[in-house]
CSV table of C-alpha atoms and ligand atoms in Angstrom, one decimal:
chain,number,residue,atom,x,y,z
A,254,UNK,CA,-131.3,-12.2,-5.1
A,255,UNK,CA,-132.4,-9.5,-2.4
A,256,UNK,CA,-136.4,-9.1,-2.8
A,257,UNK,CA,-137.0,-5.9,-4.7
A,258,UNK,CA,-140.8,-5.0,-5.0
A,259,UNK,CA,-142.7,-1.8,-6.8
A,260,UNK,CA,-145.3,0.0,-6.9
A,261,UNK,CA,-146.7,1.1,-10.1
A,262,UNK,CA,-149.2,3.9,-10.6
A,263,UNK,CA,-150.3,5.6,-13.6
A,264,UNK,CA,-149.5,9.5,-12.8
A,265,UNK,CA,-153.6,9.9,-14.4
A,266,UNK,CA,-155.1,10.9,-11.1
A,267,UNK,CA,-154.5,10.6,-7.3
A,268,UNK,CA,-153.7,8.0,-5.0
A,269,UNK,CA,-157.1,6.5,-4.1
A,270,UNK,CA,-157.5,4.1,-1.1
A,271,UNK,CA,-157.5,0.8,-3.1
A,272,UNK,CA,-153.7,1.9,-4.2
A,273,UNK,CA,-152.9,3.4,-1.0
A,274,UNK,CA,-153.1,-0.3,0.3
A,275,UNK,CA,-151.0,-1.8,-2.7
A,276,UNK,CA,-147.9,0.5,-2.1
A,277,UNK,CA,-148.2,-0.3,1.2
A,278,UNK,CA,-148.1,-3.9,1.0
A,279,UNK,CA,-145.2,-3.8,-1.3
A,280,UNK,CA,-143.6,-1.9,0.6
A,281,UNK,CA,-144.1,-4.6,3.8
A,282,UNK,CA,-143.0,-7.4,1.8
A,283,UNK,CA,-139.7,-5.5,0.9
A,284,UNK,CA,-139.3,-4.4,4.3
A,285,UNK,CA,-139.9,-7.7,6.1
A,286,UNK,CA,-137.4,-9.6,3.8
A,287,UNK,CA,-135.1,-6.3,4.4
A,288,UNK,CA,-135.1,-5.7,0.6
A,289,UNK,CA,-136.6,-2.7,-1.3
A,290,UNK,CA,-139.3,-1.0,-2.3
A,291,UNK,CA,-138.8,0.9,-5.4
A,292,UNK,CA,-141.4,3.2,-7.3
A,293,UNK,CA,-142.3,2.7,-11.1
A,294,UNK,CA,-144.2,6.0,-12.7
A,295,UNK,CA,-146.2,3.7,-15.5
A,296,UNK,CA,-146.5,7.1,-17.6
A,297,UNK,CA,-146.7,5.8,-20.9
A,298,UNK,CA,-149.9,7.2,-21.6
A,299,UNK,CA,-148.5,10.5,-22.7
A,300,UNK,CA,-152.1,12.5,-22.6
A,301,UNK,CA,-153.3,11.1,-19.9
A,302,UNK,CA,-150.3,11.3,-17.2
A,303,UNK,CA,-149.9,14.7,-15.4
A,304,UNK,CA,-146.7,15.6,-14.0
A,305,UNK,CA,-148.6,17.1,-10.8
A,306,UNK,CA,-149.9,13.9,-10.2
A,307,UNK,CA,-146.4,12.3,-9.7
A,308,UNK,CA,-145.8,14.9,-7.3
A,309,UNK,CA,-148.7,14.0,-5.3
A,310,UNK,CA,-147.9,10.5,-5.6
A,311,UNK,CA,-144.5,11.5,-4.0
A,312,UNK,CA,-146.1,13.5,-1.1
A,313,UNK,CA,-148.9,10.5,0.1
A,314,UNK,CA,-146.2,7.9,0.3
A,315,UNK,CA,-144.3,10.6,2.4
A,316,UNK,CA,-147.4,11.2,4.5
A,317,UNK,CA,-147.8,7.4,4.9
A,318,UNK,CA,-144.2,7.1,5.8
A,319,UNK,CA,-143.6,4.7,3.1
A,320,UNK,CA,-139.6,5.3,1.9
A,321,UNK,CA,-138.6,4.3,-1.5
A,322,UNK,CA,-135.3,3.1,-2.3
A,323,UNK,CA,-135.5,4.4,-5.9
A,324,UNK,CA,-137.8,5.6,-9.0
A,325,UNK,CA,-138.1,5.1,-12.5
A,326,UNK,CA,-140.3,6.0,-15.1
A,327,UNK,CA,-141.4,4.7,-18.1
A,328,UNK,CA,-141.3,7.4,-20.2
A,329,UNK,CA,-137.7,7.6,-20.0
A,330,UNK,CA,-137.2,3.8,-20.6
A,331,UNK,CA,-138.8,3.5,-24.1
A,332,UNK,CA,-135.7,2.6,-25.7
A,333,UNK,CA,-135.8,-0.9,-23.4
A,334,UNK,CA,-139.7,-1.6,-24.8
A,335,UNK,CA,-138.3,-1.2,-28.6
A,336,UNK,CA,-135.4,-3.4,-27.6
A,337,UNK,CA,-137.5,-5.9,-26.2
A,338,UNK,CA,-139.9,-5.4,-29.3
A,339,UNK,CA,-137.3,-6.0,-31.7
A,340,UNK,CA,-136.0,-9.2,-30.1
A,341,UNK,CA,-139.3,-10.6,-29.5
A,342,UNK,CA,-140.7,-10.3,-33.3
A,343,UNK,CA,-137.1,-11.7,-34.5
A,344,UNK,CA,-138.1,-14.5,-32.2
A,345,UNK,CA,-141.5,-14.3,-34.1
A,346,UNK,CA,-143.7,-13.9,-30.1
A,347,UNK,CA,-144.6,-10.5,-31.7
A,348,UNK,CA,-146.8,-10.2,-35.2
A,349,UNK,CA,-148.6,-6.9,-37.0
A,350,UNK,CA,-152.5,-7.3,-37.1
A,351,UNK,CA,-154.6,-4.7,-39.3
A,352,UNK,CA,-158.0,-4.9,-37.9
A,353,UNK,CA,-159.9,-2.0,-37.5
A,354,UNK,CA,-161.4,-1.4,-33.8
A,355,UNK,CA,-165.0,-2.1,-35.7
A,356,UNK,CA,-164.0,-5.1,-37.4
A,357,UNK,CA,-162.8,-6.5,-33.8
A,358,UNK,CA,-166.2,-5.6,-32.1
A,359,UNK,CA,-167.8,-7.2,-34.9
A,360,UNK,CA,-166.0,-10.7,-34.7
A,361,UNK,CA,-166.8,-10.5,-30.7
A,362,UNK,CA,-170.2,-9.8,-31.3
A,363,UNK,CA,-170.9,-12.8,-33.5
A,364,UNK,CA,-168.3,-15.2,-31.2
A,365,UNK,CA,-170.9,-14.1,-28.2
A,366,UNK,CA,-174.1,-14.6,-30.4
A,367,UNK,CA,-173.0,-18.0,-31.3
A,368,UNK,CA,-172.2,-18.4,-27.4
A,369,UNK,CA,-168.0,-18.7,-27.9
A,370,UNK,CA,-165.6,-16.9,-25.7
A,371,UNK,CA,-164.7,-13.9,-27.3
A,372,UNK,CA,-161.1,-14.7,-28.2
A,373,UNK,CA,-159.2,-13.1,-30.8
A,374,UNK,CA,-159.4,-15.5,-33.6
A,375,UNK,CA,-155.6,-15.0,-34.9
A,376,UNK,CA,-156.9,-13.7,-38.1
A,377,UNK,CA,-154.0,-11.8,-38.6
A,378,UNK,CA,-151.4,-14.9,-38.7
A,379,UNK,CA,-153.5,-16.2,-41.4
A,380,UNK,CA,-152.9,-13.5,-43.9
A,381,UNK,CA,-150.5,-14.4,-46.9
A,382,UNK,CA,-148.0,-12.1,-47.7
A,383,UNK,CA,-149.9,-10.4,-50.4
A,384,UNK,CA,-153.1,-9.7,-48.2
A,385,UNK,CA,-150.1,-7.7,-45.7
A,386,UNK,CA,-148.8,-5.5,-48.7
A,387,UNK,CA,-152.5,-4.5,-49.6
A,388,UNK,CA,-153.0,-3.6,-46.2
A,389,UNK,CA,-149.6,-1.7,-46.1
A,390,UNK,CA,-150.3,-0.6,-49.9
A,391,UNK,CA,-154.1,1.3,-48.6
A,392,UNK,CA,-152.2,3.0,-45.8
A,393,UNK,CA,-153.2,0.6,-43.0
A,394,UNK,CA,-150.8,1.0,-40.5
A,395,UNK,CA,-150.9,-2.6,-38.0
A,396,UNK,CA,-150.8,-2.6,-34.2
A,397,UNK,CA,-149.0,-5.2,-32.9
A,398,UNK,CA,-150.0,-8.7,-30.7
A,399,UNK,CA,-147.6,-11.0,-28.9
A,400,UNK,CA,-148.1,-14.5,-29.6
A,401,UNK,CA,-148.9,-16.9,-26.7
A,402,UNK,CA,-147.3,-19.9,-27.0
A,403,UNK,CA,-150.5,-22.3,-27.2
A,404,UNK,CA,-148.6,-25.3,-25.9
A,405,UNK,CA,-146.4,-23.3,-23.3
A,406,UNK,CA,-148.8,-24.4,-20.3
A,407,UNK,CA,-149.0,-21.3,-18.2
A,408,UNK,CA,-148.9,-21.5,-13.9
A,409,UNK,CA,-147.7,-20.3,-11.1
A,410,UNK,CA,-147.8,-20.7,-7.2
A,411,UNK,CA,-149.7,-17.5,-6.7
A,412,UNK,CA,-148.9,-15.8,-3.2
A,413,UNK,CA,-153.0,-15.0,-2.2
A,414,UNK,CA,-154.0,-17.1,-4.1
A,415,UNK,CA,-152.3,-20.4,-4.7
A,416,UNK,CA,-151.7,-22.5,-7.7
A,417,UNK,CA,-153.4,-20.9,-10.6
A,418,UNK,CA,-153.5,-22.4,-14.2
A,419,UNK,CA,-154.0,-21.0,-17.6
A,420,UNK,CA,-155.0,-22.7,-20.6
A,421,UNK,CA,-153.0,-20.4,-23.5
A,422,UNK,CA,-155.4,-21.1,-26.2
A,423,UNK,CA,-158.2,-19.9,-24.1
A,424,UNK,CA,-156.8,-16.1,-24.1
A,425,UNK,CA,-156.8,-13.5,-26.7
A,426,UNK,CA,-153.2,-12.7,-28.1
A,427,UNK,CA,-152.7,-9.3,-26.5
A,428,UNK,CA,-152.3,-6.0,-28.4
A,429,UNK,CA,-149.1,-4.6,-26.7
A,430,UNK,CA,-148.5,-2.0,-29.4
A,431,UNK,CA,-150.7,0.7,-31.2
A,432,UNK,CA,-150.5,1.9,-34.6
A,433,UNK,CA,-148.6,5.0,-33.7
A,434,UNK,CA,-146.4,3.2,-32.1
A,435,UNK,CA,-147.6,4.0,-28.3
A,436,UNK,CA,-146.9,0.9,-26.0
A,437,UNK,CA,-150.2,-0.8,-24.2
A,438,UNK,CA,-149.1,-1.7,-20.3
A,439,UNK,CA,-148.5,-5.1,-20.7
A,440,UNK,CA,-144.7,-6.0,-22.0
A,441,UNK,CA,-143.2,-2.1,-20.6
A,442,UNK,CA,-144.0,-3.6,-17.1
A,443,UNK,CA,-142.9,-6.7,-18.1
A,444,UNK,CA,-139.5,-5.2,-19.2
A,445,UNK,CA,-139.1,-3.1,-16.3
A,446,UNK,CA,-139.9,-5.6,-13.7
A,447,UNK,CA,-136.8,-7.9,-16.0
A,448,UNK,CA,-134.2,-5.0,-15.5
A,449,UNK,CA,-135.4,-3.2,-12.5
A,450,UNK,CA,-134.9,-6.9,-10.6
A,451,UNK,CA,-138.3,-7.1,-9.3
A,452,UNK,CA,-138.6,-10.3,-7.4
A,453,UNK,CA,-142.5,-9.8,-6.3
A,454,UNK,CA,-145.1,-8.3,-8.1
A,455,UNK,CA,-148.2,-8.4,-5.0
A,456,UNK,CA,-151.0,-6.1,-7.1
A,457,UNK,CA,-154.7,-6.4,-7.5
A,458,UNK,CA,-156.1,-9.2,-8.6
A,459,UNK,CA,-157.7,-7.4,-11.5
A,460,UNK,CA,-154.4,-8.3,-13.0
A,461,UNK,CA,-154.4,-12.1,-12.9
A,462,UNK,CA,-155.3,-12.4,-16.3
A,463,UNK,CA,-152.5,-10.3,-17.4
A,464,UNK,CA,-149.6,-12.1,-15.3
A,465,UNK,CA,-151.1,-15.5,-17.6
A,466,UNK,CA,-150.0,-13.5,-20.3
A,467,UNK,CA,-146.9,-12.0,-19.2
A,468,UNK,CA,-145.6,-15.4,-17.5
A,469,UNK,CA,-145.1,-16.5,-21.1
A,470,UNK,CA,-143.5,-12.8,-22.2
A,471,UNK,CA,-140.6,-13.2,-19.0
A,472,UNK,CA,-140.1,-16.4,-21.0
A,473,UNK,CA,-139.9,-15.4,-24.3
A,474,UNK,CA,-137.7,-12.2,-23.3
A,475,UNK,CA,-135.5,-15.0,-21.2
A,476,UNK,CA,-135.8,-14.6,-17.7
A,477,UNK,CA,-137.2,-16.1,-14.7
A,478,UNK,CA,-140.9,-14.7,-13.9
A,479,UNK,CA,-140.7,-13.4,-10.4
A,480,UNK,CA,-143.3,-14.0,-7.8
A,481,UNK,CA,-146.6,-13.1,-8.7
A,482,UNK,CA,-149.4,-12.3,-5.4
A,483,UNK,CA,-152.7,-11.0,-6.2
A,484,UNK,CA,-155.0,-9.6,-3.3
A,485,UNK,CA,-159.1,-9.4,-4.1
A,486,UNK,CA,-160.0,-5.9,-4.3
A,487,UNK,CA,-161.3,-3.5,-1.8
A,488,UNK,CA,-164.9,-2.6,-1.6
A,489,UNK,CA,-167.2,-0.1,0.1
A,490,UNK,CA,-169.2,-0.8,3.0
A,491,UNK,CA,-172.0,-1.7,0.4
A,492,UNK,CA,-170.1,-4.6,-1.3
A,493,UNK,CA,-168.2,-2.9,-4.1
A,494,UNK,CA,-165.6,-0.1,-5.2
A,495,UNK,CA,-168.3,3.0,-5.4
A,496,UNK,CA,-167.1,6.2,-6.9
A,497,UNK,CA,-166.3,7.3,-3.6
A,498,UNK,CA,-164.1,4.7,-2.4
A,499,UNK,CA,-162.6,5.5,-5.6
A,500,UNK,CA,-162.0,9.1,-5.3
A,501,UNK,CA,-160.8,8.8,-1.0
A,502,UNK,CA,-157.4,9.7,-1.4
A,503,UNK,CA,-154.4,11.2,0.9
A,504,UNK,CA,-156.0,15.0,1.1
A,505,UNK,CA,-159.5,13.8,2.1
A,506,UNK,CA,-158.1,11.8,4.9
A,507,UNK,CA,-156.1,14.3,6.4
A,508,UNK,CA,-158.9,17.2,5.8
A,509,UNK,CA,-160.7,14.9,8.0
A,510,UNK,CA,-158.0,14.4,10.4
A,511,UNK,CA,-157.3,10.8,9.8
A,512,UNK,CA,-153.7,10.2,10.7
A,513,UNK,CA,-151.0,8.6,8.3
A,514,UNK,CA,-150.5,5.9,11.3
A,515,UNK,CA,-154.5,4.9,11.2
A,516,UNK,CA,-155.1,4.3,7.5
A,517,UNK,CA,-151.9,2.4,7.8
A,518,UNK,CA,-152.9,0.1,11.0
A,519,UNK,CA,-156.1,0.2,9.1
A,520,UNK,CA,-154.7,-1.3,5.5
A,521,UNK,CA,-152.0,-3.0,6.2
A,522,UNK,CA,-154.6,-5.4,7.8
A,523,UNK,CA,-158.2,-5.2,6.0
A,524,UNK,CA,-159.1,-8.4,4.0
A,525,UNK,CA,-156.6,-10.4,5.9
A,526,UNK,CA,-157.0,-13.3,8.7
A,527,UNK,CA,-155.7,-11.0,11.1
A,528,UNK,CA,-157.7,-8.5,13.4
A,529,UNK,CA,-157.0,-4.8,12.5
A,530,UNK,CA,-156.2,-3.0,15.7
A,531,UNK,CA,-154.9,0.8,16.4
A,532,UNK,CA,-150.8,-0.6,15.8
A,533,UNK,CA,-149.1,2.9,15.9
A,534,UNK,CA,-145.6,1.6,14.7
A,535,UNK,CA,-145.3,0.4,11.5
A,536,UNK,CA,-142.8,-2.1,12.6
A,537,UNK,CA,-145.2,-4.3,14.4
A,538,UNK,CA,-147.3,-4.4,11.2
A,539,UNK,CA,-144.2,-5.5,9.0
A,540,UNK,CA,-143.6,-8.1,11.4
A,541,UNK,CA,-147.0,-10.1,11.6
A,542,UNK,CA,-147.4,-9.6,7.6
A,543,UNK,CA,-148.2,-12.3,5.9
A,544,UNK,CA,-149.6,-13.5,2.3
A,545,UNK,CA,-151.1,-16.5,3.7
A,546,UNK,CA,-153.2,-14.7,5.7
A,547,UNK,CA,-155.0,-12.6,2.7
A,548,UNK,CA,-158.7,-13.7,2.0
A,549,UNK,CA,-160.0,-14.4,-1.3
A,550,UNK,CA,-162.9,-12.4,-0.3
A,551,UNK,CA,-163.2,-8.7,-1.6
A,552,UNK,CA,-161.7,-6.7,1.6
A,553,UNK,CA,-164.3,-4.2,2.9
A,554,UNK,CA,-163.5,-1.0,3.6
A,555,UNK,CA,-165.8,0.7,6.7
A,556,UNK,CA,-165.0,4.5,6.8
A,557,UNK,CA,-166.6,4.3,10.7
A,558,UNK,CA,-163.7,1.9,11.5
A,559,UNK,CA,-160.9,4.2,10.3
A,560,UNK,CA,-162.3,6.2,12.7
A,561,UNK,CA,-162.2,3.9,15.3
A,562,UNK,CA,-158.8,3.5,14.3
A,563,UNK,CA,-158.0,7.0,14.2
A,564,UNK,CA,-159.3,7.7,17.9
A,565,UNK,CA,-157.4,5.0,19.3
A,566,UNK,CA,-153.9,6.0,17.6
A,567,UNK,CA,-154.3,9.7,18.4
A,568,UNK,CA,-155.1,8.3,22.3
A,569,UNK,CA,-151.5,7.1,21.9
A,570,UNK,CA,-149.8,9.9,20.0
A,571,UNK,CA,-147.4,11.8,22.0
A,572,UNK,CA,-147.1,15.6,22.1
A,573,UNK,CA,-143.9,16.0,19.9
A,574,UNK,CA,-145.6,14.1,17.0
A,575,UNK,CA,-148.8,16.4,17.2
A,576,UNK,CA,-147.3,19.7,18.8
A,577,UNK,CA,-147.0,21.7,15.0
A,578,UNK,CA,-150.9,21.0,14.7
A,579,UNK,CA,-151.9,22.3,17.9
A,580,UNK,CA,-153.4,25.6,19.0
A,581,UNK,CA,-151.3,28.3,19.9
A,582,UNK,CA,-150.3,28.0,23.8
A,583,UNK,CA,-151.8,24.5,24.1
A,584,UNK,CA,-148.6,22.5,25.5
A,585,UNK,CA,-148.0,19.0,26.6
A,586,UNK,CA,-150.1,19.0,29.8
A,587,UNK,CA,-152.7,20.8,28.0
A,588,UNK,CA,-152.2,18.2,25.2
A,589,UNK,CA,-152.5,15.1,27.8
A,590,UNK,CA,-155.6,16.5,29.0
A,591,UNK,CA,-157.5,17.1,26.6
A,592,UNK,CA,-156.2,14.1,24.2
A,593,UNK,CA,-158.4,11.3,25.4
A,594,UNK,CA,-161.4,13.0,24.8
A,595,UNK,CA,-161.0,14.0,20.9
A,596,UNK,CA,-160.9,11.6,17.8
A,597,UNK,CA,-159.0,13.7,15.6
A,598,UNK,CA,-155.8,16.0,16.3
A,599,UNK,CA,-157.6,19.1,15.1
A,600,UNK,CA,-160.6,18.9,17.8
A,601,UNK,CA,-158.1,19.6,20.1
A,602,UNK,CA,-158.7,23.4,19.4
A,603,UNK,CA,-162.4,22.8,20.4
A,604,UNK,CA,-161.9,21.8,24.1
A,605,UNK,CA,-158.6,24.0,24.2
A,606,UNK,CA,-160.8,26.7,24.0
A,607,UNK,CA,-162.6,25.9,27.4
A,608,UNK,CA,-159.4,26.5,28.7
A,609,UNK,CA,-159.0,29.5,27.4
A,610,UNK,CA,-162.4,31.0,27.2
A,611,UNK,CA,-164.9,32.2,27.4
A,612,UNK,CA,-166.8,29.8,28.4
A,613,UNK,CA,-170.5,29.7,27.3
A,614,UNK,CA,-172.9,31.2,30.5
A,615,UNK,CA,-175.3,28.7,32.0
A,616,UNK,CA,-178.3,29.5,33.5
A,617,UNK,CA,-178.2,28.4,37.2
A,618,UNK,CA,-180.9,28.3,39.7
A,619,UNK,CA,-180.8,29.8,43.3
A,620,UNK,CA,-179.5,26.8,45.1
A,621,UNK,CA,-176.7,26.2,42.4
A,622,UNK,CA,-175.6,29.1,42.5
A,623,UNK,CA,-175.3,29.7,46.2
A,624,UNK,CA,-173.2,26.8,46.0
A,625,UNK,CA,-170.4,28.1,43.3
A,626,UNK,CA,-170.5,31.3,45.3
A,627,UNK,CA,-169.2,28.7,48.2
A,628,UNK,CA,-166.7,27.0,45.5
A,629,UNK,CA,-165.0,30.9,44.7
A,630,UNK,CA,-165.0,31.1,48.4
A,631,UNK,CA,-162.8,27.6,49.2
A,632,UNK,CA,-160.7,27.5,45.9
A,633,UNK,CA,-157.2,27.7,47.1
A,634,UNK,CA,-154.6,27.5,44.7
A,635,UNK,CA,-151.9,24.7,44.9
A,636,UNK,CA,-150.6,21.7,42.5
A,637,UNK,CA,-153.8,19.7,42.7
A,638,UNK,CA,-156.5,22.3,43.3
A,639,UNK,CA,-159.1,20.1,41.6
A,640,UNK,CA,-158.5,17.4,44.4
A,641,UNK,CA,-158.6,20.1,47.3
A,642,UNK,CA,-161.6,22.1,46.1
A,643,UNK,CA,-164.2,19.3,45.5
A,644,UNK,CA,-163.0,17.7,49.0
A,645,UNK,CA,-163.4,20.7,50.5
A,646,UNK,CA,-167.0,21.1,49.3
A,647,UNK,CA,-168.1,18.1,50.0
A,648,UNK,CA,-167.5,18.5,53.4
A,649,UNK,CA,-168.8,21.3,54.0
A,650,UNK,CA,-171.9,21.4,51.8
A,651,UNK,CA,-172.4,17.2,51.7
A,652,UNK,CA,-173.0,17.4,48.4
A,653,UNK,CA,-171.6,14.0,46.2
A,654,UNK,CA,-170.9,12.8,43.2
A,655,UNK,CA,-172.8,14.7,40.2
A,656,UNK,CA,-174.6,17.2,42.4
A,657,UNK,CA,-170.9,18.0,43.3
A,658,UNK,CA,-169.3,18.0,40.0
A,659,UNK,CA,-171.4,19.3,37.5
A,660,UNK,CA,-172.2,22.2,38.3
A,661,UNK,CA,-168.5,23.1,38.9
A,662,UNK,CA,-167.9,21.5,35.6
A,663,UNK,CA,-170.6,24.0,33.9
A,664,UNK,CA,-169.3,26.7,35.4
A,665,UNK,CA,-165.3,26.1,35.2
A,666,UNK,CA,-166.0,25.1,31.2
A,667,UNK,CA,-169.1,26.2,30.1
A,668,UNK,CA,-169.8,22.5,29.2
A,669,UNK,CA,-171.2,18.8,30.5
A,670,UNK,CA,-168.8,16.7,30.0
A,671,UNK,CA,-165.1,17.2,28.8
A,672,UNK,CA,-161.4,16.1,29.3
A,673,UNK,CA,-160.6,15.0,33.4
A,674,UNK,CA,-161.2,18.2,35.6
A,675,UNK,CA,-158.1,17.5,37.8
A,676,UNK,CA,-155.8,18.2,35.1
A,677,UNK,CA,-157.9,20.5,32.9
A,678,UNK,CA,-158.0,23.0,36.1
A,679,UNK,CA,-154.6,23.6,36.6
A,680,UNK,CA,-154.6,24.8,32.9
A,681,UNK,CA,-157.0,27.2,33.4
A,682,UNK,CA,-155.3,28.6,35.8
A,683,UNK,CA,-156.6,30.3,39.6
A,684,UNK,CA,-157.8,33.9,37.8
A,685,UNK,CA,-159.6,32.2,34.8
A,686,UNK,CA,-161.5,30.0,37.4
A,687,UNK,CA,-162.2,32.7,40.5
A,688,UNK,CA,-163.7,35.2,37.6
A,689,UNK,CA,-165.9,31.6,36.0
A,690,UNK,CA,-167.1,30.6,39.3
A,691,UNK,CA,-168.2,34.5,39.9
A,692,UNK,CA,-169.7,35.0,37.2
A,693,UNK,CA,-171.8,31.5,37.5
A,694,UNK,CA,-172.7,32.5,40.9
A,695,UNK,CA,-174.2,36.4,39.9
A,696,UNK,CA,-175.7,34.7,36.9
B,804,LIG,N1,-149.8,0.8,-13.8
B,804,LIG,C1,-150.5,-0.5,-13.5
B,804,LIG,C2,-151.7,-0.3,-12.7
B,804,LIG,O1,-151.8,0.7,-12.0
B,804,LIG,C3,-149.5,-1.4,-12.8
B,804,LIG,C4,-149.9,-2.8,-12.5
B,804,LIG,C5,-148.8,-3.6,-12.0
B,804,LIG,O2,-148.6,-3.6,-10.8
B,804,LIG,O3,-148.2,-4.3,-12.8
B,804,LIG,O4,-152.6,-1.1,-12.7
């Protein structure tokens, strides 16, 4: 069997970084084994799912160039869960429980006080058939538990993590079911991941109590568990997932003019053996990914080295990939220029505007000024007038280095430093820079 792996949001909110990384990865693993990636909308949570979140959901993975090869959705699959339901209470896996939510808190409450695990003490399999039919009889309506199998040892080679081992009796039977009739996450994905052909599930490893469970529900429902890989979580800078790593999501990176290709580079590598470095194509990431290089160590995530990231990519990005984003007029020479000295694709409109004025006046004293009175004098126009002017000069004036340059720099731009004056003259062009040295010179 082809690998096949998903991603599986809940449509109750945006994309935030620590998911960002998940689709990605799944969608690596499929790519490296040349399988698929397919996307699972986990909207069973009818009130809480928004259908403008799926959109969005649809848009990042766009942005961050990550294709699906299909989509489903839970909500539309509910039929499956009540199959599934059906054939695992025939098989007795599945039983009705009529505890109130107090009544549970309670029995935890005393389990902890007496310094016992809080695990669900299976008092609903020990009610007769009479005690059920008083429940039923006063209107209780039961949710419903699956029934691990306490002598079913559970394992399994985890990816990340390596051989992990569950001891059945030690877990709670889960509720999969409420008393309306609304289905808990555990057995829909387990359902889905059966008939959608999932080979890998690679999710946080928050969930590694919940594959124990579900190892024994592929069982029960009589198929093969697929490979399970869980990756530690990502944290802030400050050691763990703040609020704000929570809420960084698709829209805040690009507002601040993070590119798709850096939070990739950046992801597709934090928490893992290997370095992270500005990798612009994807295809060099998918090649050198690999599970065994994930730490068990929570993966920290260091907003100043996007950044880093960011910088380096857009060093490398050519002008076809950034031209729709660029100030009017600014083309690809303009584009060269000015790229090395700008983190982010929208700064270019800050330095563009030094080529296209007007520049910010400087004040200038005698001698200086004399001297860019000399410059207007020697500028001669040709394909490198940078080159000829500032030889020129420094013949004839024996001035070097920054007694040469700077003030022709603060005059041409307005500024101290910038983008390479040999190609940034040419784009200003011979009138922009006769009337800039005037003016500097008359100042
Ligand atoms: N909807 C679940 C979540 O977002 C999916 C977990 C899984 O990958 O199985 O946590």
């Amino acid at each position: 069997m082809s690998t096949r792996t998903r991603f599986a949001p809940s449509p109750t909110g945006h994309l935030h970084v620590g998911n960002i990384r998940t689709a990605l990865h799944n969608w690596m693993l499929a790519r490296q084994a040349g399988g698929e990636f397919w996307l699972r909308v986990d909207d069973t949570d009818a009130e809480r799912s928004e259908e403008r979140f799926v959109h969005a959901i649809r848009k990042d993975l766009a942005w961050l160039g990550l294709h699906t090869d299909g989509e489903t959705r839970q909500s539309e699959r509910l039929a499956l869960y009540e199959e599934a339901f059906d054939t695992l209470r025939d098989a007795g896996r599945i039983y009705p429980a009529y505890e109130t939510q107090q009544e549970l808190e309670l029995k935890r409450k005393i389990q902890l006080g007496r310094g016992l695990p809080p695990i669900y003490d299976r008092g609903a399999l020990k009610l007769s058939d009479a005690e059920k039919a008083q429940h039923e009889a006063d209107g209780v309506v039961p949710h419903w538990r699956f029934k691990l199998g306490h002598d079913e040892a559970i394992a399994w080679d985890d990816g990340v993590r390596g051989t992990q081992k569950f001891e059945p009796a030690q877990l709670s039977d889960p509720v999969i079911r409420r008393a309306d009739g609304s289905w808990l996450y555990m057995l829909p994905s387990c359902v889905d991941d059966i008939e959608m052909g999932i080979t890998d599930v690679l999710r946080g490893e928050d969930h590694v109590s919940n594959t124990a469970v579900q190892i024994q529900m592929f069982t029960a429902l009589g198929a093969q568990p697929p490979r399970f890989a869980h990756e530690a979580l990502l944290v802030g800078r400050e050691g763990k997932l703040s609020k704000r790593l929570g809420s960084l999501g698709c829209d805040s990176f690009r507002e601040r003019g993070i590119e798709a290709q850096a939070l990739v580079a950046m992801l597709a590598r934090l928490g893992t053996a290997l370095p992270v470095e500005p990798i612009a194509d994807i295809e060099e990431l998918v090649e050198t990914f690999d599970l065994s290089t994930f730490g068990r160590a929570p993966a920290r995530f260091d907003d100043a080295e996007l950044d880093r990231v960011n910088a380096a990519i857009v060093h490398q990005m050519g002008f076809a990939q950034v031209s729709d984003r660029l100030p009017d007029g600014m083309d690809e020479s303009g584009w060269h220029a000015i790229r090395p000295n700008i983190s982010t694709v929208p700064e270019a409109a800050d330095w563009w505007r030094i080529v296209t004025g007007p520049v910010e006046p400087r004040d200038f004293d005698e001698e200086t000024r004399v001297f860019l009175a000399t410059a207007e004098d020697l500028l001669e126009w040709s394909d490198t007038p940078w080159q000829d002017l500032t030889a020129t000069l420094k013949e004839r004036t024996g001035r070097k280095g920054k007694a040469l340059f700077l003030p022709l720099r603060q005059a041409l731009t307005g500024r101290d430093f910038g983008p390479d004056m040999g190609e940034l003259l040419p784009l200003i062009g011979e009138d922009r820079a006769r009337d800039r040295l005037r003016k500097a010179a008359e100042s």
